Amino acid sequence: AGVCCCCAALRPRYKRLVDNIFPEDPKDGLVKADMEKLTFYAVSAPEKLDRIGAYLAERLSRDVVRHRYGYVLIAMEALDQLLMACHSQSIKPFVESFLHMVAKLLESGEPKLQVLGTNSFVKFANIEEDTPSYHRRYDFFVSRFSAMCHSCYPDPEIQTEIRIAGIRGIQGVVRKTVNDELRATIWEPQHMDKIVPSLLFNMQKIEDIDSRIGPPSSPTGGEKEENPALLAENCFRELLGRATYGNMNNAVRPVFAHLDHHRLWDPNEFAVSCFKIIMYSIQAQYSHHVIQEILGHLDVRKRDSPRVRAGIIQVLLEAVAIAAKGSIGPTVLEVFNTLLKHLRISVDFELGDRRSSAGSAAFSTSSKESDERIVQNAIIQTIGFFGSNLPDYQRSEIMMFIMGKVPVLGTSQSLDTSHLGDLGTRRIQIMLLRSLLMVTSGYKATTISNALPPPFLDPLLSPSLMEDSELRQLVLEILHNLIDRHDNRAKLRGIRIIPDVSDLKIKRDKISRQDVSFMKKHGQQLYRHIYLGCKEEDNVQKNFELLFTSLALTTIELANEEVVIDLIRLAIALQDVAIINEDNLPMFNRCGVMALVAAYLNFLSQMIAVPAFCQHVSKVIETRSMEASYFLPETIFKDKCNLPKSLEKHEKDLFFLTNKIAESLGGSGYSVERLSVPYVPQVTDEDRLSRRKSIVDTVSLQVDILPGNHTEDKIDNTEEITFEALKKAIDNNGLEEQEKEKRRLVIEKFQKAPFEEIAAQCETKANLLHDRLAQILELTIRPPPSPSGTMTITAGHAHYHSVPVYEMKFPDLCVY
């Protein structure tokens, strides 16, 4: 015994102090008095810390192997107290021993030891060291904590405890590396590929995903400790909040891999929740990085099922909704370009499935088509939402960008639709116009020329976009969004005879000079589009309602006295279209046009407030309600309406007469001379290129709709009738008849003659014109005389004629 006591006295002091903190029975716990001695010794002699740590690690390893877990708990408690008490430079070697002991605990298969090691590591992570340790790495801890997050221990309570420990360990690693200025190590892809999926795996256990889709919540401490899903979410938010410009992508890409691997795009509630957390947690200036990553992943998964692509697009919509409120970076056009590209791909897939499954079951075909429609609707919704949240100057650029993608005859557009055929092109047109409709919603331009510049207006009003009822409806709705700057459209919804327009409380401003200039330049395009739109056979009630709203909004926003006269001419021309019926329209369409004219002239007469005009319009409407109610919108657009067999036998009292309107407006100071000139739409180059019936077929010769009643309908002429006046009138009539016949022959020739004959005639005329022009140029343009001589060719021989300088004539300004 004396020998043992002698040997013990020779042992180093730090070992004796360490041994003394361990009681004989581990249940008694750490010997506090001896622990205070050990702590005082460590603080007084910091150079001994590394040896103290090494000896404690040796004892702990031995106790772990021998399953003496009581002593293991005492050793870790001692390590924790030493770690918290010592903050000198010599703590670096001690930390290595400490981390080695924590690793030993995490490697053990005992859940209690794993939790114990995690708790010690978290305490260590919260200590701020004076200087960073660049040589220290945490690869093992990242791997081990990530594995603990996926624990499958049979006992559910212990499994939850291990997973919570793993999440807290990951949180400690993140905090420690940031504080140690070793951010580059933790953000490396090999670490993020372990950390992020581990957190997402636990976040999937949230029962109510939608309860935490906004900014970070502030749960109580008990909830954080007991709920691994909530703890993982908060750790995920903290991780993203610490991400910087250079490592943002490394943190986001593992999210896509996790969602792909677990097939969480369909359904995509969890994916949407994840990206809402991401967008709210990262710094606002980095939002465009996330959007770029989503767009890139959409390109990667473009061959996947429609529902997967729709899920990704809906995630993009949620991300864009948050990013549009802050900084969106340079990705505006990239977002729209990528979405439009996938819109074309979706239409291509839809048509391809329809062609390939022509002989298969109809159910599978319709199912695939409906899935692709889901993708298309998601794309349109995303485009519209993103565009509507942009500032006006960017929104106008996006409008031009989308309009440039619409396949229009005679224009170049970057979406290749040549292989899609007519049906595919129509689908693309509808999808893009629906996108454009959402982008233009709520757009308020100061002047109409800013909202409808010529590069945007020309393709929008193209004949290529009039070949389908739905296309025409979308074009008119887009025009309404851009023309209606005072939100009057809702008050004009539906086509009806408005008893008192003043009850609508229409908002309007004085027409600006810029708007007057716009109507002078482009008013005929708008009139022409409305005129041709009324003549389409496939018009339904909605088309007539939108045409009425277009006329009414043009009156409110853009009409001065000159425009009012043009609109009345347009209305009378539409009435003539319905009565004469040279286009062989169905009776419903003819009555619909008559009802449209009645509703509009009723609105216009009350807007300009000319009593005589209002009286004439009211009288015609009253007569129609008694004798021909099918000429009024309230009757013709009912489900069951008795249509007349013809319109030729109706009395003139049922029609709006030009001479009556001219009399009423002339007395109020309007310039009514142009009312006597029938409206004829402009003929454009697009009409000649279009596959539709050419507007050349529109006969410009206006026939009196009521033969036999000329004298009653004409305005009285007070000019004195003389022989010379009659002779002149006869001669003019003869010239007019000749001009009409000549015009008819030219039209008939270009419609019926063979192409070769027309081409040969045009070539002959061109050659003749070229020869005449050459002769004129030869006579007028000759080289000036030169002393060196001028060469002339006579009978194939060249001759030179020199002119002396004194005989040359110079201009007066060249002589002094």
PDB file of N, CA, C and O in Angstrom, residues 70-101:
ATOM      1  N   GLY A  70     -21.914   6.081 -16.964  1.00  0.00           N
ATOM      2  CA  GLY A  70     -21.962   7.085 -15.903  1.00  0.00           C
ATOM      3  C   GLY A  70     -20.715   7.940 -15.893  1.00  0.00           C
ATOM      4  O   GLY A  70     -20.784   9.175 -15.756  1.00  0.00           O
ATOM      5  N   TYR A  71     -19.545   7.279 -15.985  1.00  0.00           N
ATOM      6  CA  TYR A  71     -18.292   8.026 -16.031  1.00  0.00           C
ATOM      7  C   TYR A  71     -18.177   8.846 -17.339  1.00  0.00           C
ATOM      8  O   TYR A  71     -17.509   9.892 -17.351  1.00  0.00           O
ATOM      9  N   VAL A  72     -18.774   8.340 -18.407  1.00  0.00           N
ATOM     10  CA  VAL A  72     -18.747   9.095 -19.671  1.00  0.00           C
ATOM     11  C   VAL A  72     -19.475  10.425 -19.488  1.00  0.00           C
ATOM     12  O   VAL A  72     -18.996  11.484 -19.933  1.00  0.00           O
ATOM     13  N   LEU A  73     -20.623  10.390 -18.821  1.00  0.00           N
ATOM     14  CA  LEU A  73     -21.375  11.622 -18.582  1.00  0.00           C
ATOM     15  C   LEU A  73     -20.567  12.604 -17.736  1.00  0.00           C
ATOM     16  O   LEU A  73     -20.548  13.814 -17.991  1.00  0.00           O
ATOM     17  N   ILE A  74     -19.862  12.072 -16.716  1.00  0.00           N
ATOM     18  CA  ILE A  74     -19.037  12.939 -15.849  1.00  0.00           C
ATOM     19  C   ILE A  74     -17.895  13.563 -16.641  1.00  0.00           C
ATOM     20  O   ILE A  74     -17.588  14.755 -16.504  1.00  0.00           O
ATOM     21  N   ALA A  75     -17.256  12.776 -17.498  1.00  0.00           N
ATOM     22  CA  ALA A  75     -16.129  13.296 -18.288  1.00  0.00           C
ATOM     23  C   ALA A  75     -16.596  14.411 -19.229  1.00  0.00           C
ATOM     24  O   ALA A  75     -15.924  15.449 -19.369  1.00  0.00           O
ATOM     25  N   MET A  76     -17.756  14.219 -19.878  1.00  0.00           N
ATOM     26  CA  MET A  76     -18.239  15.251 -20.794  1.00  0.00           C
ATOM     27  C   MET A  76     -18.655  16.506 -20.041  1.00  0.00           C
ATOM     28  O   MET A  76     -18.454  17.627 -20.526  1.00  0.00           O
ATOM     29  N   GLU A  77     -19.215  16.345 -18.847  1.00  0.00           N
ATOM     30  CA  GLU A  77     -19.571  17.521 -18.054  1.00  0.00           C
ATOM     31  C   GLU A  77     -18.321  18.295 -17.662  1.00  0.00           C
ATOM     32  O   GLU A  77     -18.299  19.542 -17.709  1.00  0.00           O
ATOM     33  N   ALA A  78     -17.275  17.587 -17.318  1.00  0.00           N
ATOM     34  CA  ALA A  78     -16.016  18.253 -16.975  1.00  0.00           C
ATOM     35  C   ALA A  78     -15.432  18.980 -18.176  1.00  0.00           C
ATOM     36  O   ALA A  78     -14.935  20.115 -18.072  1.00  0.00           O
ATOM     37  N   LEU A  79     -15.483  18.324 -19.337  1.00  0.00           N
ATOM     38  CA  LEU A  79     -14.979  18.958 -20.558  1.00  0.00           C
ATOM     39  C   LEU A  79     -15.751  20.230 -20.865  1.00  0.00           C
ATOM     40  O   LEU A  79     -15.162  21.254 -21.251  1.00  0.00           O
ATOM     41  N   ASP A  80     -17.045  20.173 -20.700  1.00  0.00           N
ATOM     42  CA  ASP A  80     -17.866  21.353 -20.997  1.00  0.00           C
ATOM     43  C   ASP A  80     -17.501  22.512 -20.086  1.00  0.00           C
ATOM     44  O   ASP A  80     -17.373  23.666 -20.532  1.00  0.00           O
ATOM     45  N   GLN A  81     -17.299  22.224 -18.788  1.00  0.00           N
ATOM     46  CA  GLN A  81     -16.968  23.288 -17.849  1.00  0.00           C
ATOM     47  C   GLN A  81     -15.593  23.875 -18.133  1.00  0.00           C
ATOM     48  O   GLN A  81     -15.394  25.098 -18.063  1.00  0.00           O
ATOM     49  N   LEU A  82     -14.635  23.028 -18.475  1.00  0.00           N
ATOM     50  CA  LEU A  82     -13.304  23.533 -18.831  1.00  0.00           C
ATOM     51  C   LEU A  82     -13.359  24.384 -20.096  1.00  0.00           C
ATOM     52  O   LEU A  82     -12.677  25.413 -20.204  1.00  0.00           O
ATOM     53  N   LEU A  83     -14.156  23.945 -21.019  1.00  0.00           N
ATOM     54  CA  LEU A  83     -14.259  24.667 -22.296  1.00  0.00           C
ATOM     55  C   LEU A  83     -14.857  26.054 -22.084  1.00  0.00           C
ATOM     56  O   LEU A  83     -14.429  27.040 -22.698  1.00  0.00           O
ATOM     57  N   MET A  84     -15.870  26.140 -21.220  1.00  0.00           N
ATOM     58  CA  MET A  84     -16.520  27.423 -20.970  1.00  0.00           C
ATOM     59  C   MET A  84     -15.635  28.351 -20.133  1.00  0.00           C
ATOM     60  O   MET A  84     -15.746  29.578 -20.239  1.00  0.00           O
ATOM     61  N   ALA A  85     -14.726  27.783 -19.315  1.00  0.00           N
ATOM     62  CA  ALA A  85     -13.917  28.603 -18.404  1.00  0.00           C
ATOM     63  C   ALA A  85     -12.649  29.124 -19.055  1.00  0.00           C
ATOM     64  O   ALA A  85     -12.140  30.187 -18.661  1.00  0.00           O
ATOM     65  N   CYS A  86     -12.105  28.447 -20.046  1.00  0.00           N
ATOM     66  CA  CYS A  86     -10.800  28.808 -20.620  1.00  0.00           C
ATOM     67  C   CYS A  86     -10.987  29.458 -21.985  1.00  0.00           C
ATOM     68  O   CYS A  86     -11.658  28.913 -22.869  1.00  0.00           O
ATOM     69  N   HIS A  87     -10.389  30.620 -22.199  1.00  0.00           N
ATOM     70  CA  HIS A  87     -10.507  31.337 -23.475  1.00  0.00           C
ATOM     71  C   HIS A  87      -9.152  31.847 -23.943  1.00  0.00           C
ATOM     72  O   HIS A  87      -9.067  32.888 -24.559  1.00  0.00           O
ATOM     73  N   SER A  88      -8.094  31.138 -23.629  1.00  0.00           N
ATOM     74  CA  SER A  88      -6.762  31.609 -24.012  1.00  0.00           C
ATOM     75  C   SER A  88      -6.356  30.979 -25.335  1.00  0.00           C
ATOM     76  O   SER A  88      -7.059  30.173 -25.930  1.00  0.00           O
ATOM     77  N   GLN A  89      -5.171  31.382 -25.821  1.00  0.00           N
ATOM     78  CA  GLN A  89      -4.659  30.831 -27.067  1.00  0.00           C
ATOM     79  C   GLN A  89      -4.407  29.333 -26.966  1.00  0.00           C
ATOM     80  O   GLN A  89      -4.445  28.622 -27.958  1.00  0.00           O
ATOM     81  N   SER A  90      -4.115  28.854 -25.747  1.00  0.00           N
ATOM     82  CA  SER A  90      -3.769  27.435 -25.584  1.00  0.00           C
ATOM     83  C   SER A  90      -4.977  26.522 -25.668  1.00  0.00           C
ATOM     84  O   SER A  90      -4.844  25.303 -25.536  1.00  0.00           O
ATOM     85  N   ILE A  91      -6.153  27.130 -25.872  1.00  0.00           N
ATOM     86  CA  ILE A  91      -7.340  26.291 -25.940  1.00  0.00           C
ATOM     87  C   ILE A  91      -7.415  25.515 -27.248  1.00  0.00           C
ATOM     88  O   ILE A  91      -8.153  24.541 -27.350  1.00  0.00           O
ATOM     89  N   LYS A  92      -6.636  25.908 -28.259  1.00  0.00           N
ATOM     90  CA  LYS A  92      -6.703  25.235 -29.555  1.00  0.00           C
ATOM     91  C   LYS A  92      -6.393  23.745 -29.457  1.00  0.00           C
ATOM     92  O   LYS A  92      -7.167  22.921 -29.936  1.00  0.00           O
ATOM     93  N   PRO A  93      -5.269  23.344 -28.812  1.00  0.00           N
ATOM     94  CA  PRO A  93      -5.010  21.904 -28.690  1.00  0.00           C
ATOM     95  C   PRO A  93      -6.079  21.193 -27.855  1.00  0.00           C
ATOM     96  O   PRO A  93      -6.430  20.048 -28.135  1.00  0.00           O
ATOM     97  N   PHE A  94      -6.593  21.887 -26.850  1.00  0.00           N
ATOM     98  CA  PHE A  94      -7.628  21.289 -26.019  1.00  0.00           C
ATOM     99  C   PHE A  94      -8.898  21.033 -26.845  1.00  0.00           C
ATOM    100  O   PHE A  94      -9.589  20.019 -26.652  1.00  0.00           O
ATOM    101  N   VAL A  95      -9.210  21.940 -27.763  1.00  0.00           N
ATOM    102  CA  VAL A  95     -10.406  21.770 -28.609  1.00  0.00           C
ATOM    103  C   VAL A  95     -10.273  20.531 -29.474  1.00  0.00           C
ATOM    104  O   VAL A  95     -11.254  19.805 -29.690  1.00  0.00           O
ATOM    105  N   GLU A  96      -9.056  20.256 -29.946  1.00  0.00           N
ATOM    106  CA  GLU A  96      -8.879  19.061 -30.768  1.00  0.00           C
ATOM    107  C   GLU A  96      -9.212  17.818 -29.963  1.00  0.00           C
ATOM    108  O   GLU A  96      -9.862  16.892 -30.472  1.00  0.00           O
ATOM    109  N   SER A  97      -8.774  17.783 -28.716  1.00  0.00           N
ATOM    110  CA  SER A  97      -9.102  16.630 -27.858  1.00  0.00           C
ATOM    111  C   SER A  97     -10.602  16.576 -27.605  1.00  0.00           C
ATOM    112  O   SER A  97     -11.222  15.501 -27.615  1.00  0.00           O
ATOM    113  N   PHE A  98     -11.196  17.737 -27.396  1.00  0.00           N
ATOM    114  CA  PHE A  98     -12.633  17.796 -27.156  1.00  0.00           C
ATOM    115  C   PHE A  98     -13.426  17.265 -28.359  1.00  0.00           C
ATOM    116  O   PHE A  98     -14.347  16.443 -28.224  1.00  0.00           O
ATOM    117  N   LEU A  99     -13.060  17.700 -29.557  1.00  0.00           N
ATOM    118  CA  LEU A  99     -13.770  17.243 -30.755  1.00  0.00           C
ATOM    119  C   LEU A  99     -13.540  15.751 -30.990  1.00  0.00           C
ATOM    120  O   LEU A  99     -14.434  15.052 -31.490  1.00  0.00           O
ATOM    121  N   HIS A 100     -12.373  15.278 -30.626  1.00  0.00           N
ATOM    122  CA  HIS A 100     -12.093  13.843 -30.762  1.00  0.00           C
ATOM    123  C   HIS A 100     -13.022  13.040 -29.845  1.00  0.00           C
ATOM    124  O   HIS A 100     -13.550  11.990 -30.229  1.00  0.00           O
ATOM    125  N   MET A 101     -13.257  13.549 -28.620  1.00  0.00           N
ATOM    126  CA  MET A 101     -14.150  12.855 -27.699  1.00  0.00           C
ATOM    127  C   MET A 101     -15.603  12.924 -28.183  1.00  0.00           C
ATOM    128  O   MET A 101     -16.355  11.952 -28.077  1.00  0.00           O
TER     129      MET A 101
END
